[in-house]
C-alpha atoms as a PDB file:
ATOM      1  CA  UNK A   1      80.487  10.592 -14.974  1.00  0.00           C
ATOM      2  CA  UNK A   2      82.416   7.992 -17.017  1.00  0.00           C
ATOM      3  CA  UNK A   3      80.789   4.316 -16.444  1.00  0.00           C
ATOM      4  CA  UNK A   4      83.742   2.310 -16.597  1.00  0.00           C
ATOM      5  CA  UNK A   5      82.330  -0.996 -15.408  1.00  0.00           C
ATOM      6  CA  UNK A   6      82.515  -4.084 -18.036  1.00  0.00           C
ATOM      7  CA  UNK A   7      80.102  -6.709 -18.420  1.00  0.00           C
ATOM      8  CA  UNK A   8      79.774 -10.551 -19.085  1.00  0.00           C
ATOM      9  CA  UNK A   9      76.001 -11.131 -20.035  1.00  0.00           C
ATOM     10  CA  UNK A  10      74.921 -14.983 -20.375  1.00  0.00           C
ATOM     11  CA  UNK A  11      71.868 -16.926 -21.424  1.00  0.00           C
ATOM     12  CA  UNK A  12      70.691 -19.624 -19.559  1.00  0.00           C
ATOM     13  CA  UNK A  13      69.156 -22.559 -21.354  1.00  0.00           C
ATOM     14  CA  UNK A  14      71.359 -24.841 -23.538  1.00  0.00           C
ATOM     15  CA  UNK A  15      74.537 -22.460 -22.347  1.00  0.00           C
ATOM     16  CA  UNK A  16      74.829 -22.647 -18.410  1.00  0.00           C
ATOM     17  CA  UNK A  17      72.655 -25.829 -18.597  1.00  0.00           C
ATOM     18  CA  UNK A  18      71.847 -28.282 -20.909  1.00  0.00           C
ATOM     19  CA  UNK A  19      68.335 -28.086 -20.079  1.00  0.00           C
ATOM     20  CA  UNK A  20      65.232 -26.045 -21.381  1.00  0.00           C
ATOM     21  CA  UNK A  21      65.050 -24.552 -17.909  1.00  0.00           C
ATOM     22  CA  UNK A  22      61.103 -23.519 -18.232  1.00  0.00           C
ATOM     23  CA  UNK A  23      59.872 -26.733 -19.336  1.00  0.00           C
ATOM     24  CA  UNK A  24      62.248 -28.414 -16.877  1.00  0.00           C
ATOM     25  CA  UNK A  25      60.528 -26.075 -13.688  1.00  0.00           C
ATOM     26  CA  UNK A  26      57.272 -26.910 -14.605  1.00  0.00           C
ATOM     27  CA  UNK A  27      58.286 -30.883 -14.755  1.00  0.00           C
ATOM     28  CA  UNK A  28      59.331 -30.462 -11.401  1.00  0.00           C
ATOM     29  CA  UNK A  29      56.631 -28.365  -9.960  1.00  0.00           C
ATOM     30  CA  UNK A  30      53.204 -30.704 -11.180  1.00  0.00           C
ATOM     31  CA  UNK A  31      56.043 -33.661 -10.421  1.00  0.00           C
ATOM     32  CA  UNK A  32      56.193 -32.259  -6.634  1.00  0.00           C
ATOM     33  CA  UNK A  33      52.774 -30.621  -6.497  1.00  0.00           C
ATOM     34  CA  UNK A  34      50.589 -31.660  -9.130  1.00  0.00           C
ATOM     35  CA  UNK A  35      47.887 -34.892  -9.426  1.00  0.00           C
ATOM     36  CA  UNK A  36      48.286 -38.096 -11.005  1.00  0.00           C
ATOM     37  CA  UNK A  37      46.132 -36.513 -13.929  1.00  0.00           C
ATOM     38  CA  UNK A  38      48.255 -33.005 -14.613  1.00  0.00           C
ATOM     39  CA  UNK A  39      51.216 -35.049 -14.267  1.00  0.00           C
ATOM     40  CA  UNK A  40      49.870 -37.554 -17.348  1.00  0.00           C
ATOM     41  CA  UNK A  41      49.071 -34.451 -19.340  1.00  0.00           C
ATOM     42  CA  UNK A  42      52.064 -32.811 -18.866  1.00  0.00           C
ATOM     43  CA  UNK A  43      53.608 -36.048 -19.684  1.00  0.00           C
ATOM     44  CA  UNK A  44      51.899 -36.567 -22.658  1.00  0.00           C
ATOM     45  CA  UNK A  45      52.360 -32.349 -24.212  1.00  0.00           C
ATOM     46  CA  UNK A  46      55.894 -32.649 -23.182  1.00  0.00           C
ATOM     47  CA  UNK A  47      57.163 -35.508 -24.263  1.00  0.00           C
ATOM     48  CA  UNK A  48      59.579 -35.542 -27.211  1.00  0.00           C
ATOM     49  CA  UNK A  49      58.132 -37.522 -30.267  1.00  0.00           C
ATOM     50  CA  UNK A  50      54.812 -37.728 -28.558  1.00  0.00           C
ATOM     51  CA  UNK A  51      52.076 -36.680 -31.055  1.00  0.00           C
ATOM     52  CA  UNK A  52      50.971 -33.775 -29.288  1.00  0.00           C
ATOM     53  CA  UNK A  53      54.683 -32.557 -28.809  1.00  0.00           C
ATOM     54  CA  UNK A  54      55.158 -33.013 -32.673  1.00  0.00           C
ATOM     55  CA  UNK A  55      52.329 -30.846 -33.527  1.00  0.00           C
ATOM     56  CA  UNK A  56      52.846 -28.350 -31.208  1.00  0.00           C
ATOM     57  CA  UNK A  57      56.815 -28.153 -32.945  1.00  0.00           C
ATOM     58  CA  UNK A  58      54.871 -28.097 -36.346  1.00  0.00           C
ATOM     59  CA  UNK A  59      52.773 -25.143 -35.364  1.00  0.00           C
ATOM     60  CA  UNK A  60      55.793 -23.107 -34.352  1.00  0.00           C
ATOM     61  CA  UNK A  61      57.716 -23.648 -37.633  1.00  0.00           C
ATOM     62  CA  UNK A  62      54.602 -23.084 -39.653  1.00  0.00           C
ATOM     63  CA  UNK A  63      53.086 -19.579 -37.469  1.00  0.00           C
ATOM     64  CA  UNK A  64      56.620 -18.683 -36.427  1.00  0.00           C
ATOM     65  CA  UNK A  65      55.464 -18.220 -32.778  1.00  0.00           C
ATOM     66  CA  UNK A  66      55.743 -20.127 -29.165  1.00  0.00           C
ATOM     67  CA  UNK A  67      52.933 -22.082 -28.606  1.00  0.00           C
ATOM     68  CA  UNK A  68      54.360 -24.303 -26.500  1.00  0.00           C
ATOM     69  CA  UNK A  69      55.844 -22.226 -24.188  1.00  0.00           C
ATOM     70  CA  UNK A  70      52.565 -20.963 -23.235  1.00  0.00           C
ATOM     71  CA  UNK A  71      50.812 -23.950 -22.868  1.00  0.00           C
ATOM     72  CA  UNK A  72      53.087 -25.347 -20.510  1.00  0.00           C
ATOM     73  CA  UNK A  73      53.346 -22.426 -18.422  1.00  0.00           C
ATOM     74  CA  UNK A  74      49.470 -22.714 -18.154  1.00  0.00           C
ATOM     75  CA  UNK A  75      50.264 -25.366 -16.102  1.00  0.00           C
ATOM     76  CA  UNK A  76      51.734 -23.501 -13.216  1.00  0.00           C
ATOM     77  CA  UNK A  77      48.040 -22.015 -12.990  1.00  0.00           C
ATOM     78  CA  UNK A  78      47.487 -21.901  -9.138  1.00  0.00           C
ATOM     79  CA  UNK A  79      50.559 -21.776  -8.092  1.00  0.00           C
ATOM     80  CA  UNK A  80      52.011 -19.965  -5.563  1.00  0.00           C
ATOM     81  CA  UNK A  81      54.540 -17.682  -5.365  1.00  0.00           C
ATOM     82  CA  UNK A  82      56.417 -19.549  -2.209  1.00  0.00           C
ATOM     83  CA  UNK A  83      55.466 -22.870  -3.795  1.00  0.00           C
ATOM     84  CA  UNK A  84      56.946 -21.626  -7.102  1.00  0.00           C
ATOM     85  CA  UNK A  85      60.201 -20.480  -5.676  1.00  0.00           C
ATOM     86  CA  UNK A  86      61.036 -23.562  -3.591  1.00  0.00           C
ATOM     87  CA  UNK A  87      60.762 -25.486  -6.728  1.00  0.00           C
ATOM     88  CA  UNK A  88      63.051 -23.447  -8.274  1.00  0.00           C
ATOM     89  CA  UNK A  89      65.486 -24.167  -5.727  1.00  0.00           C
ATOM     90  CA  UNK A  90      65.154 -27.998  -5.864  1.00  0.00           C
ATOM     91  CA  UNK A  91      65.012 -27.556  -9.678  1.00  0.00           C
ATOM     92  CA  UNK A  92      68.423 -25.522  -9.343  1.00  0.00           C
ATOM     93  CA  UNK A  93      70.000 -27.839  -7.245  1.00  0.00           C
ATOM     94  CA  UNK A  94      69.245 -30.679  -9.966  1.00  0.00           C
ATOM     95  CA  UNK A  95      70.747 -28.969 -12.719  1.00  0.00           C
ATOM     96  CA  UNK A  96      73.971 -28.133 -11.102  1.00  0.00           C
ATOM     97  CA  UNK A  97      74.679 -31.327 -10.187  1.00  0.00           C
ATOM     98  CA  UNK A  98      73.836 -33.366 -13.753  1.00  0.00           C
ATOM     99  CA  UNK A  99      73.281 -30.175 -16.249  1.00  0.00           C
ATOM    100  CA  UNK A 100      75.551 -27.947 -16.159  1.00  0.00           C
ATOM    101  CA  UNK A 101      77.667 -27.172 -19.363  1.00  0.00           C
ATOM    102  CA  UNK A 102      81.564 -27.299 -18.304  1.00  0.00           C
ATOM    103  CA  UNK A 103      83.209 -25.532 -20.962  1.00  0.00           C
ATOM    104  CA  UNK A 104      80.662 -22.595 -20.038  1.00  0.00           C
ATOM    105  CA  UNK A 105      81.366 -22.351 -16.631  1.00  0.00           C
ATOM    106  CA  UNK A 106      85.104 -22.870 -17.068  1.00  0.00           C
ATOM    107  CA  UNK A 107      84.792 -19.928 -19.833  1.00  0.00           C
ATOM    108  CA  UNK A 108      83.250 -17.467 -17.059  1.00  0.00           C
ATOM    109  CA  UNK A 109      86.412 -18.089 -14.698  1.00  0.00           C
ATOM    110  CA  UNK A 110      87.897 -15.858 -17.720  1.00  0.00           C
ATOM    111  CA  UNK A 111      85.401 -12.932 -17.105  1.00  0.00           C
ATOM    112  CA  UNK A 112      86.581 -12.674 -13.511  1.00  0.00           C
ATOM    113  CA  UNK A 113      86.162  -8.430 -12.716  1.00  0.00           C
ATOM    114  CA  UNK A 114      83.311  -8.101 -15.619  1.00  0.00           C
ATOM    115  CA  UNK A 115      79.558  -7.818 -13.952  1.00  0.00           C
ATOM    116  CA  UNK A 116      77.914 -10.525 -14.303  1.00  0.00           C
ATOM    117  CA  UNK A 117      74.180 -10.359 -15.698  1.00  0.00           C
ATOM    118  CA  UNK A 118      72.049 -13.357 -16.681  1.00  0.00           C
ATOM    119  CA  UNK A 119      69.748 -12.387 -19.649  1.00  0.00           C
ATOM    120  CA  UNK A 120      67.256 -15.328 -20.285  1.00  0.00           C
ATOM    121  CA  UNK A 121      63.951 -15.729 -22.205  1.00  0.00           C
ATOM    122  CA  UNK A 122      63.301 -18.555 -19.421  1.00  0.00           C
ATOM    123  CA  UNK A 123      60.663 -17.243 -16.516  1.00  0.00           C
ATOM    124  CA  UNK A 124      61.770 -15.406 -13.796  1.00  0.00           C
ATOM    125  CA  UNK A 125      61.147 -17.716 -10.736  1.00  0.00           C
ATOM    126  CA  UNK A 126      64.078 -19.947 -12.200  1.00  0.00           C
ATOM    127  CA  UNK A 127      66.773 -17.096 -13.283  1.00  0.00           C
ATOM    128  CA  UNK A 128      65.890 -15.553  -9.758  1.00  0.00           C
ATOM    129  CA  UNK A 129      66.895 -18.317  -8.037  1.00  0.00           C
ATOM    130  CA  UNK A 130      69.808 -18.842 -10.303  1.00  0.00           C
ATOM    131  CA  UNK A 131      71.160 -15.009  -9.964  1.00  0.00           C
ATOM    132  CA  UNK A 132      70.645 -15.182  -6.211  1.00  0.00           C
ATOM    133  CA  UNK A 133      72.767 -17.797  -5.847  1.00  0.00           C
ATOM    134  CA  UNK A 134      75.016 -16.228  -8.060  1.00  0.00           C
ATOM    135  CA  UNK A 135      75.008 -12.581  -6.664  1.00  0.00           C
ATOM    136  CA  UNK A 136      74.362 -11.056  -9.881  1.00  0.00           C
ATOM    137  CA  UNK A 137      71.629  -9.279 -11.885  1.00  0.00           C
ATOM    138  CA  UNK A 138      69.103 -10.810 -14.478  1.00  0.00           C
ATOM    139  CA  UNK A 139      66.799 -10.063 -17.291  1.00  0.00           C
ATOM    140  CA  UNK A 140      64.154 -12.889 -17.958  1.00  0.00           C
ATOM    141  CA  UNK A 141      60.530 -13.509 -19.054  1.00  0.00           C
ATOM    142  CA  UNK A 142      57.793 -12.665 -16.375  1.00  0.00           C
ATOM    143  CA  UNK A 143      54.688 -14.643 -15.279  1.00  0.00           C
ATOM    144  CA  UNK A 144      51.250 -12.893 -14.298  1.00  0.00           C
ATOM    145  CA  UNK A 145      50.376 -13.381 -11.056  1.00  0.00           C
ATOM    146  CA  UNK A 146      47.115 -12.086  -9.105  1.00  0.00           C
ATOM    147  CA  UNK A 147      45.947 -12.336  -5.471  1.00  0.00           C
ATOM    148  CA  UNK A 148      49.515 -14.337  -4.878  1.00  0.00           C
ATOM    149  CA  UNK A 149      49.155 -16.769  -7.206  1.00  0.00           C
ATOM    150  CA  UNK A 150      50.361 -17.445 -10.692  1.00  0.00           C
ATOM    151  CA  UNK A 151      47.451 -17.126 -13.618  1.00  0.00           C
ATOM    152  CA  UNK A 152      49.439 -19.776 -16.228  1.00  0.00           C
ATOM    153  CA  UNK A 153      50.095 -16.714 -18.416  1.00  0.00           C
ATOM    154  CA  UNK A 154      53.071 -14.800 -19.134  1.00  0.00           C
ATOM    155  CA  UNK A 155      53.038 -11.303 -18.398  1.00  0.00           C
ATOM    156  CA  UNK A 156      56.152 -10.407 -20.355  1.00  0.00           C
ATOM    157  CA  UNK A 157      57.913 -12.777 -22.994  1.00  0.00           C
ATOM    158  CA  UNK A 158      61.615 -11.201 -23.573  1.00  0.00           C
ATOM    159  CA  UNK A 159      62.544 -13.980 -26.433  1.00  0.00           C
ATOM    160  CA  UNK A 160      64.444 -11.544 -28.784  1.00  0.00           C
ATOM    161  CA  UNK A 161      64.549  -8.286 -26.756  1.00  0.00           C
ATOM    162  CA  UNK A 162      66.628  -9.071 -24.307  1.00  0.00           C
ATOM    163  CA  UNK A 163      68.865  -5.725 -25.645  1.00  0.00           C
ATOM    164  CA  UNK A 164      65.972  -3.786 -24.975  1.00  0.00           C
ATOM    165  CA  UNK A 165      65.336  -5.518 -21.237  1.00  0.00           C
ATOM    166  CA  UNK A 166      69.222  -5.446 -20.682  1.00  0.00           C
ATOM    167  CA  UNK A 167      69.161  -1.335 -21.313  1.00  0.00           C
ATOM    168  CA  UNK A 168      67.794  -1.341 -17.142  1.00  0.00           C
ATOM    169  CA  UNK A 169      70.673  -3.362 -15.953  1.00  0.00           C
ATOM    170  CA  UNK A 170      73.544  -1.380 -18.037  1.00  0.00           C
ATOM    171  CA  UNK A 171      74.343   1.638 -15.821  1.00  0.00           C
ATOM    172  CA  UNK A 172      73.751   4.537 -18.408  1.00  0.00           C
ATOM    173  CA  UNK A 173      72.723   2.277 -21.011  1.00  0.00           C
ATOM    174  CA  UNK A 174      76.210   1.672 -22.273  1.00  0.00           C
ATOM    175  CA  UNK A 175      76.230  -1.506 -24.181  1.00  0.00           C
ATOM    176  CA  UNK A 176      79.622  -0.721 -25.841  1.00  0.00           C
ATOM    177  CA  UNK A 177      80.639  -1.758 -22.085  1.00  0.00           C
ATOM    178  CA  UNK A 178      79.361  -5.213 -22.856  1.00  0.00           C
ATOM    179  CA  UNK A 179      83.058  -7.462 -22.645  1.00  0.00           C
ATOM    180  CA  UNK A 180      81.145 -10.224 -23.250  1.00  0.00           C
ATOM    181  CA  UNK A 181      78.121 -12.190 -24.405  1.00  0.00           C
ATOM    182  CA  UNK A 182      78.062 -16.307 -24.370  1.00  0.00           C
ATOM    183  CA  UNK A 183      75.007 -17.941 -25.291  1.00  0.00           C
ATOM    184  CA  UNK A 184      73.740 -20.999 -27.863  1.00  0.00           C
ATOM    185  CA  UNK A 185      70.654 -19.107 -29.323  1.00  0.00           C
ATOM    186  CA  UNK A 186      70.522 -17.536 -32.611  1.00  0.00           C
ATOM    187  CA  UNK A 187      67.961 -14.932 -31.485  1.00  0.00           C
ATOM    188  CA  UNK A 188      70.859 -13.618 -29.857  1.00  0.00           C
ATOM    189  CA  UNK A 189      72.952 -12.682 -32.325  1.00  0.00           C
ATOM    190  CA  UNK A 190      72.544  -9.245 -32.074  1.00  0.00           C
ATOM    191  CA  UNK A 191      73.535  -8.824 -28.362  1.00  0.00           C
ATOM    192  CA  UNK A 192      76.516 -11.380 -29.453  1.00  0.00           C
ATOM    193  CA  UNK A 193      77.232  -8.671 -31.661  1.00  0.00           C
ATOM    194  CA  UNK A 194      77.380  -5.917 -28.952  1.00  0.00           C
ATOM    195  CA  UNK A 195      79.917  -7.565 -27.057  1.00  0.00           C
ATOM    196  CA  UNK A 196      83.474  -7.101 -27.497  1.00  0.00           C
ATOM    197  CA  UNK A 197      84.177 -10.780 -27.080  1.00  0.00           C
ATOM    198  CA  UNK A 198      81.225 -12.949 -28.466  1.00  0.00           C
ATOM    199  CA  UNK A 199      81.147 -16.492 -27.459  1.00  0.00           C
ATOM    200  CA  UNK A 200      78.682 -19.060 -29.184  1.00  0.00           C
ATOM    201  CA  UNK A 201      77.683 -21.981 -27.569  1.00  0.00           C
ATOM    202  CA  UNK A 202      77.662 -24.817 -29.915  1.00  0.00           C
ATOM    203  CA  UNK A 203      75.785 -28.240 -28.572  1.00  0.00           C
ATOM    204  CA  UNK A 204      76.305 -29.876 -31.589  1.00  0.00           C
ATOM    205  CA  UNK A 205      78.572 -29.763 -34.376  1.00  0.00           C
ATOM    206  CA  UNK A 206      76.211 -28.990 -37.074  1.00  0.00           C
ATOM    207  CA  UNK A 207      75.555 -25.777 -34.927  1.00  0.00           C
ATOM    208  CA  UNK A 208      78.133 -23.903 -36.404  1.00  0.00           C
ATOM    209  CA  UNK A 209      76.607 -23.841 -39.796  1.00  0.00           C
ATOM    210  CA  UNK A 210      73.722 -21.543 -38.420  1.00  0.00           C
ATOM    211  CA  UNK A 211      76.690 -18.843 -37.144  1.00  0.00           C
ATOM    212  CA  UNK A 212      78.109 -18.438 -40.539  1.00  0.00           C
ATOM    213  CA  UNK A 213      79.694 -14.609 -40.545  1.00  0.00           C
ATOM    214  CA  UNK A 214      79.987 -13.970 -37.233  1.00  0.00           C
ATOM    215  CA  UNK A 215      83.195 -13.064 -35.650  1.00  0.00           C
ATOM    216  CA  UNK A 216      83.745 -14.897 -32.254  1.00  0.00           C
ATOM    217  CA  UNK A 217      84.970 -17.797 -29.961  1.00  0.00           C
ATOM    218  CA  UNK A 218      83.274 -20.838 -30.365  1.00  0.00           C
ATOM    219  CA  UNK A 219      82.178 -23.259 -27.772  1.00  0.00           C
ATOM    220  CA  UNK A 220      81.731 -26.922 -28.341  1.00  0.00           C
ATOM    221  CA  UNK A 221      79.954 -28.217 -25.498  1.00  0.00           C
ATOM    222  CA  UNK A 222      80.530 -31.739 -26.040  1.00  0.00           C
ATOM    223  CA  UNK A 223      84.347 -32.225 -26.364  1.00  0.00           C
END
């Protein structure tokens, strides 16, 4: 049987919002839930220009891994599942009223009768919340949990294989039936690549330089 249906797959973070939306869920959560004392920490790893913000940042560019993803999701240790996705909601609510990214969400009004399927390395409470209230399907990193409660680990990281995460979601694996792919992040360039219409999200103008040879509509998010 021929799969006919066309798809508009979109990242999350710094494209629907201009907001790192797992750092931004765990403010919210130790800011709602958390003691005077894991809010201070938190404060003082998350912090831009802090000193243990800067070193984390250092470690990443020297290792070439994501240290500080997993050290703030450590904070969610204890957490519960309900807790976690009531946050989400209140988080959600936030962001689309002050962080949402115009030009992106004017831009999907063009993919009207495409499927829409968020594909986001951000954790899964978050894009769940976010798909649900926009009826569609998702893809997105995945927190352990154990006896109903989150462990502070991730269970599965999908930064750069979201193609292989998105080949569930694509009825018969079909990714030439991608129409189109809109996100800001380089490690996406190969599922930009899949679409028929790639769109790049560019959040500042020195952006572009880093998309040099590829084919596609560009985005500027600040005009």
């Amino acid at each position: 049987m021929v799969n006919n249906k066309r798809y508009c797959v979109v990242d999350v973070c710094g494209t629907l919002f201009s907001a790192d939306t797992t750092l931004g869920l765990v403010q919210a959560h130790i800011a709602r839930a958390g003691s005077p004392f894991m809010r201070a920490l938190l404060w003082a790893f998350s912090t831009r220009y802090s000193p243990v913000y800067l070193a984390f940042l250092l470690m990443e560019r020297v290792r070439g891994r994501h240290f500080f993803k997993h050290v703030i999701i450590y904070f969610l240790r204890g957490a519960t599942k309900k807790e976690l996705e009531f946050t989400a909601e209140c988080y959600l609510d936030h962001l689309m009223t002050y962080k949402t990214q115009a030009a992106v969400w004017s831009r999907l009004r063009v993919c009207d009768g495409e499927t829409l399927v968020l594909a986001s390395a951000s954790i899964s409470p978050f894009v769940a919340a976010l798909a649900a209230r926009l009826k569609c399907q998702y893809v997105a990193s995945e927190l352990e949990c154990s006896s109903g409660k989150y462990t502070g680990r991730l269970l599965v990281d999908i930064t750069g294989e979201k193609i292989e995460r998105l080949a569930s979601i694509i009825e018969g694996g079909a990714f030439g039936n991608i129409s189109t792919v809109i996100s800001d992040n380089l490690t996406d360039k190969p599922l930009l690549c899949c679409a028929d219409k790639p769109v790049v999200v560019l959040n500042r103008s020195k952006d572009r330089m880093r998309w040099q040879g590829l084919d596609a509509e560009y985005l500027e998010t600040w005009l």
